[in-house]
Coordinates of C-alpha atoms and ligand atoms in Angstrom, one line a residue:
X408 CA 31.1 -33.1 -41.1
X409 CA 30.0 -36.8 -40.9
X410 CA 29.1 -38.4 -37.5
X411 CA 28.5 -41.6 -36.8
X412 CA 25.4 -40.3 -34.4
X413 CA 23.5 -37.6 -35.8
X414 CA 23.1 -34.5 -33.7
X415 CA 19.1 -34.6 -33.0
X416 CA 17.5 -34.3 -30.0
X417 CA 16.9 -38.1 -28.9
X418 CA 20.9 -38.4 -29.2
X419 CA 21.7 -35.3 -27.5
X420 CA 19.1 -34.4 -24.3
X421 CA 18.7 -35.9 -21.0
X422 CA 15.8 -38.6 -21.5
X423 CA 14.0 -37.3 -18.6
X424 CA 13.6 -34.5 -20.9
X425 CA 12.5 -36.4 -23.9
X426 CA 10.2 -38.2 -22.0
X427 CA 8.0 -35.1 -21.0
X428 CA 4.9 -33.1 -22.7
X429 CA 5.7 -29.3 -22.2
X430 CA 2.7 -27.2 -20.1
X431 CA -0.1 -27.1 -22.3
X432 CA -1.5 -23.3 -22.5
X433 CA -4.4 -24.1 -25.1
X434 CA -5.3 -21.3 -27.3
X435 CA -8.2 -19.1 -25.8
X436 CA -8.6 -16.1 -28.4
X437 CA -12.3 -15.2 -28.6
X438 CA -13.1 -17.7 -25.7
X439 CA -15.1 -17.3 -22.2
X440 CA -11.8 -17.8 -20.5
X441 CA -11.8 -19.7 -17.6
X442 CA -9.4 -22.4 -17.9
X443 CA -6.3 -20.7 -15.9
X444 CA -7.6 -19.3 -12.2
X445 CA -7.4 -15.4 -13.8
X446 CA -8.8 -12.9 -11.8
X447 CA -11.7 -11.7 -14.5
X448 CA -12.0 -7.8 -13.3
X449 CA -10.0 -5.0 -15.1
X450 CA -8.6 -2.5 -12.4
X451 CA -11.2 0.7 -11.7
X452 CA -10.2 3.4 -14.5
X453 CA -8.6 6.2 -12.5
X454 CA -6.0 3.2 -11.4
X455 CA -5.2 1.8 -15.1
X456 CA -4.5 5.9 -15.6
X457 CA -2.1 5.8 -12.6
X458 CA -0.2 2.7 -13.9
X459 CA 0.0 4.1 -17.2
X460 CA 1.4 7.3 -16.1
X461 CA 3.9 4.6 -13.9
X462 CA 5.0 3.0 -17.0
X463 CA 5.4 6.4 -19.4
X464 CA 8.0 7.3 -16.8
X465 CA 9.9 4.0 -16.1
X466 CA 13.2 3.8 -17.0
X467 CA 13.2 0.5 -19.5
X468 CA 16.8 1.5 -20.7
X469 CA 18.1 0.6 -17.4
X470 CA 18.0 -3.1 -15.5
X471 CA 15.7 -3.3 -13.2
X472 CA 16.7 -2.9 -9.6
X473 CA 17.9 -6.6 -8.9
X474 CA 17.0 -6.2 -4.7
X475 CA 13.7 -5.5 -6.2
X476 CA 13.8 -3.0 -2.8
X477 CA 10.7 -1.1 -3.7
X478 CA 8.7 -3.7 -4.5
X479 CA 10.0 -6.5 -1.4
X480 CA 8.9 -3.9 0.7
X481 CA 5.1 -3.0 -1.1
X482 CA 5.1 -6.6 -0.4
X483 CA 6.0 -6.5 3.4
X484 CA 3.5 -4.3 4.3
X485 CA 0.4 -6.3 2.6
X486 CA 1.6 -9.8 3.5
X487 CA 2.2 -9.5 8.2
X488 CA 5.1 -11.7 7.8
X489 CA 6.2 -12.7 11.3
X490 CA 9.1 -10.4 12.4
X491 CA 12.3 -11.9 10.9
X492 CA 11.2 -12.8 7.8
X493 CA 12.1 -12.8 4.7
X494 CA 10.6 -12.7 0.8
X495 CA 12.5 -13.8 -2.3
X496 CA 10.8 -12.8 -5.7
X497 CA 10.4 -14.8 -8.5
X498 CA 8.8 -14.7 -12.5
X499 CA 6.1 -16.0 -10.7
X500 CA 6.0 -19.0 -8.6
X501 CA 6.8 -21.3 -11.0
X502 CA 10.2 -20.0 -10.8
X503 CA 10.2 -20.3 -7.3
X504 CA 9.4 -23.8 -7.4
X505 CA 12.5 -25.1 -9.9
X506 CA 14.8 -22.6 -8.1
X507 CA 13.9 -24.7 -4.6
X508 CA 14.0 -28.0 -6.6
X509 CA 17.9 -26.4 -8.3
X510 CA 18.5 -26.1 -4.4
X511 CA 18.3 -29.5 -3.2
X512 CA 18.7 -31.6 -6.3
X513 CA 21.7 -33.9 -5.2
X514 CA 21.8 -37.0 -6.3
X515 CA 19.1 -39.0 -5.1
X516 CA 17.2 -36.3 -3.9
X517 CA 13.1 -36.4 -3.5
X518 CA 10.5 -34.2 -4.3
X519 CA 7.1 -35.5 -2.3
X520 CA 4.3 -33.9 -3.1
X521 CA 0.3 -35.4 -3.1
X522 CA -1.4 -36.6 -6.1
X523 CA -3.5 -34.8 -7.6
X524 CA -2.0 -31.5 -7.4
X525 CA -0.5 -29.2 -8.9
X526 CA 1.8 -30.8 -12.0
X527 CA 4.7 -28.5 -11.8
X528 CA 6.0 -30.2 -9.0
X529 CA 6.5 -33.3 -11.0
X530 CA 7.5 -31.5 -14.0
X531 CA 10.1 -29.9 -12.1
X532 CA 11.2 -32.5 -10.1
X533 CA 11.6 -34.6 -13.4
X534 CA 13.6 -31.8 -15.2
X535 CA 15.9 -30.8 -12.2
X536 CA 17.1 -34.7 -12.2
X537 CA 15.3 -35.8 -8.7
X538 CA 13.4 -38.4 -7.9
X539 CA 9.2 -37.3 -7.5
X540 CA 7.2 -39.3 -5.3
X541 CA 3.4 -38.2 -5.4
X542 CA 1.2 -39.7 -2.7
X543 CA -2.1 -40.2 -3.5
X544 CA -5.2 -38.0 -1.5
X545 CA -7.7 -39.9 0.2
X546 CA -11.4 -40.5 -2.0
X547 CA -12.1 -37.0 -0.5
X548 CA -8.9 -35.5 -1.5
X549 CA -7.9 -35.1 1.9
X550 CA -4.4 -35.4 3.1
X551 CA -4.0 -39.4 3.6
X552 CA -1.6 -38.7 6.9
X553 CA -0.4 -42.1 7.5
X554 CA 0.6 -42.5 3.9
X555 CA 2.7 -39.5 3.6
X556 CA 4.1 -39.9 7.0
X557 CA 5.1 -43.4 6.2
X558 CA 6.3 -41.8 2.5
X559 CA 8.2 -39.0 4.5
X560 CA 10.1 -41.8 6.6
X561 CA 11.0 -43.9 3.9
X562 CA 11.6 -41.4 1.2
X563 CA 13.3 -38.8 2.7
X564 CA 12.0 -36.1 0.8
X565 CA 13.9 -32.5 0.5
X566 CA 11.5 -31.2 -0.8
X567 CA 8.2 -31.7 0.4
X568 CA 5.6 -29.2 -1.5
X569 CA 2.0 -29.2 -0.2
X570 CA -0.4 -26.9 -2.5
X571 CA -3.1 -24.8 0.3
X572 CA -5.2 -24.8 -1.4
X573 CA -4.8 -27.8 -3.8
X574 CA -5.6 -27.4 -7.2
X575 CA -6.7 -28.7 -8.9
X576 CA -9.3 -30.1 -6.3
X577 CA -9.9 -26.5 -4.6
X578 CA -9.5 -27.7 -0.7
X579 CA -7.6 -26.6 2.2
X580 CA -5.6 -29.9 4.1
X581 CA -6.1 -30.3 7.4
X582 CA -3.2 -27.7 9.0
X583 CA -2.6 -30.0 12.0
X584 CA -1.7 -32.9 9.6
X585 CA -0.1 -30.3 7.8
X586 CA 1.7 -29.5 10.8
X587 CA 2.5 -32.8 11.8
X588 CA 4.5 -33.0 8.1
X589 CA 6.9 -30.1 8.5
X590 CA 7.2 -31.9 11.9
X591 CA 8.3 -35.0 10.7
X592 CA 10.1 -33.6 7.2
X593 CA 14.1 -34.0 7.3
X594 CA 13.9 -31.1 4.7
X595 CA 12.1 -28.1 3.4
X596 CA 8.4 -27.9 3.4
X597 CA 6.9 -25.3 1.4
X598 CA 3.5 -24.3 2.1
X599 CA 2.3 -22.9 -2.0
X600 CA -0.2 -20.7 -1.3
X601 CA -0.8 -19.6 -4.7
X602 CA -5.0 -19.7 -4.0
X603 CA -4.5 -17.5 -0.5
X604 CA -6.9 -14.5 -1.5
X605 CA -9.8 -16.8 -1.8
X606 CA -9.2 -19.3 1.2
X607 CA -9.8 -19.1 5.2
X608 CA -6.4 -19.8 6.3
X609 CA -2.5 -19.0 5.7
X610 CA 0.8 -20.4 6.4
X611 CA 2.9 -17.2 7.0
X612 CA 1.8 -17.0 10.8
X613 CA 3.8 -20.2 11.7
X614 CA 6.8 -19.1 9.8
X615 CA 8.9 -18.5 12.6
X616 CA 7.5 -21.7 14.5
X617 CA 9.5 -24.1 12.0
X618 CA 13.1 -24.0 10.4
X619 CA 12.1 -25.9 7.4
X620 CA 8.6 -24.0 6.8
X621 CA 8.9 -22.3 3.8
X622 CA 5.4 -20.5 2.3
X623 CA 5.1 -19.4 -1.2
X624 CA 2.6 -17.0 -3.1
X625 CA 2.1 -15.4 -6.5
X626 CA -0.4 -12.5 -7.3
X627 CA -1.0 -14.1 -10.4
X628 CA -4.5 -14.6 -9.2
X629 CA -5.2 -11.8 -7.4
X630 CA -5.2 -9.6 -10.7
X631 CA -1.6 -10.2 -11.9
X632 CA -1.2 -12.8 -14.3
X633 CA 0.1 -11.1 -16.6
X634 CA 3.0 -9.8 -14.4
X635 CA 4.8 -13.3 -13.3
X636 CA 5.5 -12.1 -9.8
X637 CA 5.2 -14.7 -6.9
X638 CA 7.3 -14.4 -3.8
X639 CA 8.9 -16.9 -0.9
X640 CA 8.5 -16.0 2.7
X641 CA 10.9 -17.6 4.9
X642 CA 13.9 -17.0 7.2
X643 CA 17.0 -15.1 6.0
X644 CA 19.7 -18.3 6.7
X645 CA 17.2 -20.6 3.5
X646 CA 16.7 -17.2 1.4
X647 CA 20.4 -16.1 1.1
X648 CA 21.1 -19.3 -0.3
X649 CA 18.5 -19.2 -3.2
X650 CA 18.8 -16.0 -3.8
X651 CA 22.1 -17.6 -5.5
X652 CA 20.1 -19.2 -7.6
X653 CA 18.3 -16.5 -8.6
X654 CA 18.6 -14.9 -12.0
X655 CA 19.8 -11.3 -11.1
X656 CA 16.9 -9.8 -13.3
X657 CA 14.0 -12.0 -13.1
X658 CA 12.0 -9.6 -12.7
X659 CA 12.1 -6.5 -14.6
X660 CA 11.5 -2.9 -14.2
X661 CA 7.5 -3.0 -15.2
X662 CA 6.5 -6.0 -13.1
X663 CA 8.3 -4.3 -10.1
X664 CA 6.7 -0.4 -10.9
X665 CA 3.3 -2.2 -11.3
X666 CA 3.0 -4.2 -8.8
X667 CA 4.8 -2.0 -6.1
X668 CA 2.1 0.5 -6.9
X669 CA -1.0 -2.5 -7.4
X670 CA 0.1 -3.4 -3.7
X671 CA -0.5 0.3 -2.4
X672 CA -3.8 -0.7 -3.9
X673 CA -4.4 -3.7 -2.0
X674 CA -7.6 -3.1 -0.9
X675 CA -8.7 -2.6 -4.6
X676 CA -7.3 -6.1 -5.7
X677 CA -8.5 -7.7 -1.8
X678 CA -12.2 -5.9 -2.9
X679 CA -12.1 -8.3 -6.1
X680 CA -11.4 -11.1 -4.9
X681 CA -14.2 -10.6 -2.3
X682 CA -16.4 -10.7 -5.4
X683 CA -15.0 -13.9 -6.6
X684 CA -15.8 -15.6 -3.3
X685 CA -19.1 -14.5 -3.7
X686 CA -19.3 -15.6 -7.3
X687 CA -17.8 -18.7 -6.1
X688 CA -20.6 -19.3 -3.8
X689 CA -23.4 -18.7 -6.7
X690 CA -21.3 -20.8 -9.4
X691 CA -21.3 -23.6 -6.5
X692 CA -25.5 -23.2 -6.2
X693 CA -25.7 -23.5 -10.1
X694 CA -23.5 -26.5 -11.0
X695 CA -25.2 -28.2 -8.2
X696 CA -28.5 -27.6 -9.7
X697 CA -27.0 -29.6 -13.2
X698 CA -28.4 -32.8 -13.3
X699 CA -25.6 -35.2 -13.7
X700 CA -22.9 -33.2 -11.9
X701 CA -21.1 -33.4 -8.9
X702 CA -19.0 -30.7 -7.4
X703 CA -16.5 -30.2 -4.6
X704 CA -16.3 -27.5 -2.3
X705 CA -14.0 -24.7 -3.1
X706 CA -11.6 -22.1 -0.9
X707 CA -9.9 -21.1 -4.5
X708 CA -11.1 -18.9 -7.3
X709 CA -12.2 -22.3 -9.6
X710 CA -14.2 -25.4 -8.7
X711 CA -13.7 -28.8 -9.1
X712 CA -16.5 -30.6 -11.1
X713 CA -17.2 -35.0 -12.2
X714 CA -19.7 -35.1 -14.8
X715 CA -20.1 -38.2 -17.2
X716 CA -18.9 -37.9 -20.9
X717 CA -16.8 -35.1 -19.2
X718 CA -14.5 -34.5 -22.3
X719 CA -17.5 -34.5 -24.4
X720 CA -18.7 -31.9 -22.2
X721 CA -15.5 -30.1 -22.6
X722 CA -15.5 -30.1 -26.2
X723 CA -19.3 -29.1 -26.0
X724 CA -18.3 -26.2 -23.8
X725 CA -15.6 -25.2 -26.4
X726 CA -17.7 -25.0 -29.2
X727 CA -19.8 -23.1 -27.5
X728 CA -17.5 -20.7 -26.6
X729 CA -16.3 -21.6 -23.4
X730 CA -12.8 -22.4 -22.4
X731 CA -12.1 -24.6 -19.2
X732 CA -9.9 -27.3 -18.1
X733 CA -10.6 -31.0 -18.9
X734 CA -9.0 -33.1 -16.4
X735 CA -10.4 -36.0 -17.5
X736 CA -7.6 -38.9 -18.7
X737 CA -5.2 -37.3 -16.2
X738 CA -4.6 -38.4 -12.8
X739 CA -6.9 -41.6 -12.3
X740 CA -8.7 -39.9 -9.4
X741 CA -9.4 -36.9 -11.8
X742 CA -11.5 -39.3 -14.2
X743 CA -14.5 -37.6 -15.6
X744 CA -12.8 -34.1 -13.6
X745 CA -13.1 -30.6 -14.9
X746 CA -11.9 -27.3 -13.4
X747 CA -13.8 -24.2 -13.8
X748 CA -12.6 -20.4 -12.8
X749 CA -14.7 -17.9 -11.2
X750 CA -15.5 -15.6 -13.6
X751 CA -17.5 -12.0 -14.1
X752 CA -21.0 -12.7 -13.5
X753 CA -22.2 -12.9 -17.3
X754 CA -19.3 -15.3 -17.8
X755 CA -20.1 -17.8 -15.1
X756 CA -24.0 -17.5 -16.3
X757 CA -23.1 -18.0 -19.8
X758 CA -20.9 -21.0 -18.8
X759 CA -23.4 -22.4 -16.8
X760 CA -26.0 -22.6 -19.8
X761 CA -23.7 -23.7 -22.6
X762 CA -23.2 -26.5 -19.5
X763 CA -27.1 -27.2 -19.4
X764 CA -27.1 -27.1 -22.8
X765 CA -24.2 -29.8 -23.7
X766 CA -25.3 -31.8 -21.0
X767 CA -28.8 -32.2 -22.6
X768 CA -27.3 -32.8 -26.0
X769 CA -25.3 -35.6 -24.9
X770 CA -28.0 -37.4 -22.8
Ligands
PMP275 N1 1.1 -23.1 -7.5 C1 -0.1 -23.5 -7.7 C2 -0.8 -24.4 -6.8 C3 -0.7 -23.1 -8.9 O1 -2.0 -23.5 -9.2 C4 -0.1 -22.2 -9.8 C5 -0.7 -21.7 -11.1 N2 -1.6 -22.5 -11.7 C6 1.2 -21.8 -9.5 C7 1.8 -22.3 -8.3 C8 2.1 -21.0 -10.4 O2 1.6 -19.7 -10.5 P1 2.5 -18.5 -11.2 O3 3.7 -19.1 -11.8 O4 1.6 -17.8 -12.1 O5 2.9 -17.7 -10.0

């Protein structure tokens, strides 16, 4: 068949599309991993038997159960949602955040989020056909509140996504600016809590204090990468109309067994990530005794770090052995930016020489 225009990609997809870089997951086989916010503890033994025992018996023939009963209510009991309210699962927050942005993407519509944060939003945003406004964090990265209350009020975002903490910067906002957002919001505002194991503060509380307060979580950090399970909390009248959205099996039958059981467990997986604080705390002490670096203060499991020559440093690091995140050449703010996750002990030590040791080489 002959066609005037040939059927290729730049003819045939939306040029949004065409115009973005998929998410980068860099390979990491053999590495000190500590590029992706991984929890770095295997679960205690006798557990690990108890899951595998789970999965012998799990019935993979069969869909999984698409109310995902068993699991919403594990979920219930470890999270104190106010009375009222509501969780909708997703394959793992990710989904949750371009099933919201399906939701509202009318024509027109905007995403507002804060830049630098989290890229899915934009990517999202871009892919779903809306408009993404990203308003910039102050020199601190602190909310700026009179620029994104003067964004909110001449943007009129749906969407409005506010990562707590922020990655990649590792900081909690200020929750009465926060508050004063949803406040002034004409649409959603969704609280993404994906860090909420490691930081002081949470959301969920003042779930039933605003319509258009939405709060979102994944256990991906807490131990569960692997699994894709992150959840929405919100009332019943915004979650019956995603759950439209919603794939019937996006999660299947493992993910549920697993983590149904994991969270009977919670204390196990809340126990680790009391270690990662603390590891946080002695990673914090060591990259601030690096001559050369400057780091931010963390509630997440990774920390923020400007050092000069940073993707040197980063390709120093790799060939060493070491895997992290170069922000560097990003987001202007992020210039000379990388992102480390808390590790195991012996992996943040190792890290932290094959740091001393680039750095030295370079200078
Ligand atoms: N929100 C934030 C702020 C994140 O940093 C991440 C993961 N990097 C996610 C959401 C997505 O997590 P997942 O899809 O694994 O649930």
């Amino acid at each position: 068949m002959s066609s005037a225009r040939p059927v290729v990609p730049a003819n045939l997809l939306r040029p949004e599309l065409l115009g973005l870089n998929a998410y980068h997951v860099p390979p990491a086989s053999g590495m000190i991993k500590l590029d992706a916010m991984e929890n770095p503890y295997l679960l205690p033994q006798a557990l690990r038997d108890e899951i595998a025992r789970l999965v012998a018996d799990a019935e993979i023939n069969r869909y999984p159960d698409a109310g995902a009963q068993q699991l919403k209510a594990a979920i219930g009991q470890v999270t104190n949602l106010p009375p009222g309210m509501e969780v909708l699962l997703g394959n793992g927050s990710d989904e949750i955040i371009q099933l919201l942005a399906l939701a509202v993407a009318r024509p027109g519509a905007v995403l507002l989020s804060v830049e630098p944060s989290f890229v899915m939003y934009r990517m999202i945003a871009t892919f779903v056909g809306m408009k993404y406004v990203g308003v910039p964090l102050d020199e601190d990265f602190a909310l700026d509140r009179k620029a994104m209350l003067d964004a909110i009020q001449r943007e009129q975002p749906a969407l409005v996504f506010l990562a707590y903490p922020n990655n990649p910067t590792g900081n909690l906002f200020d929750a009465a600016a926060i508050k004063q957002i949803i406040e002034a919001a004409p649409g959603l505002v969704v609280v993404d809590e994906a860090y909420y194991a490691f930081a002081r503060d949470s959301f969920i509380p003042l779930l039933a204090q605003y319509d258009n307060l939405l709060v979102m979580r994944t256990f991906s950090k807490l131990g569960m990468a692997g699994l894709r399970l992150g959840f929405l909390a919100g009332s019943g009248a915004w979650l019956e109309q995603l759950e439209k959205l919603r794939l019937p099996y996006n999660v299947g039958v493992l993910p549920q067994l697993v983590a149904a059981r994991l969270l009977q467990h919670h204390d196990v997986l809340l126990a680790q990530a009391e270690r990662i604080k603390q590891e946080r705390a002695k990673l914090l002490a060591a990259l601030n005794a690096v001559v050369g670096v400057r780091t931010y203060s963390s509630e997440a499991n990774f920390i923020l770090f400007r050092v000069g020559k940073a993707t040197q440093v980063f390709e120093g690091l790799k060939r060493r052995g070491v895997l992290i995140k170069n922000l560097n050449g990003g987001h202007p703010a992020l210039t000379d930016c990388l992102r480390v996750t808390v590790g195991a002990p012996d992996e943040n030590k190792k890290f932290v020489a094959a740091l001393q040791d680039t750095i030295n080489q370079l200078a």
